[in-house]
């Protein structure tokens, strides 16, 4: 299943401090097949990560272990996602 994490910045100083660790964490998960894609929003108030996990619990563990979440730089909203298959019939 796929899970979308919306990561909203709540502490810019902490975000700047932990962003390198955040990117490294996501890169490692990508190599393991646990992150499908990720990136910042153009308004610079946060970003989104799409996780691939076997359960909501696994997705939550992955998302909560992200350094920017763990250190309080960003809030986490996690939702299961079911993308449409195109073309629609």
CSV table of C-alpha atoms in Angstrom, one decimal, residues 23-55:
chain,number,residue,atom,x,y,z
A,23,UNK,CA,17.2,13.9,3.0
A,24,UNK,CA,19.7,11.2,3.8
A,25,UNK,CA,16.9,9.2,5.6
A,26,UNK,CA,14.6,9.5,2.7
A,27,UNK,CA,17.4,8.5,0.2
A,28,UNK,CA,18.1,5.4,2.3
A,29,UNK,CA,14.5,4.4,2.4
A,30,UNK,CA,14.2,5.0,-1.4
A,31,UNK,CA,17.1,2.6,-1.9
A,32,UNK,CA,15.2,0.0,0.2
A,33,UNK,CA,12.0,0.5,-1.9
A,34,UNK,CA,10.1,2.2,1.0
A,35,UNK,CA,9.9,5.7,-0.5
A,36,UNK,CA,8.4,6.1,-3.9
A,37,UNK,CA,8.9,9.8,-4.3
A,38,UNK,CA,9.3,12.9,-2.2
A,39,UNK,CA,9.7,16.7,-2.5
A,40,UNK,CA,9.0,20.1,-1.2
A,41,UNK,CA,6.0,22.2,-1.8
A,42,UNK,CA,6.7,25.3,-3.9
A,43,UNK,CA,5.4,27.6,-1.1
A,44,UNK,CA,8.4,26.4,1.0
A,45,UNK,CA,6.1,25.5,4.0
A,46,UNK,CA,6.9,21.8,3.9
A,47,UNK,CA,6.8,18.8,1.7
A,48,UNK,CA,5.4,15.4,0.9
A,49,UNK,CA,6.7,11.9,1.0
A,50,UNK,CA,5.0,8.8,-0.6
A,51,UNK,CA,5.9,5.7,1.4
A,52,UNK,CA,5.4,2.1,0.3
A,53,UNK,CA,4.6,0.0,3.3
A,54,UNK,CA,2.9,-3.3,4.2
A,55,UNK,CA,0.6,-1.7,6.9
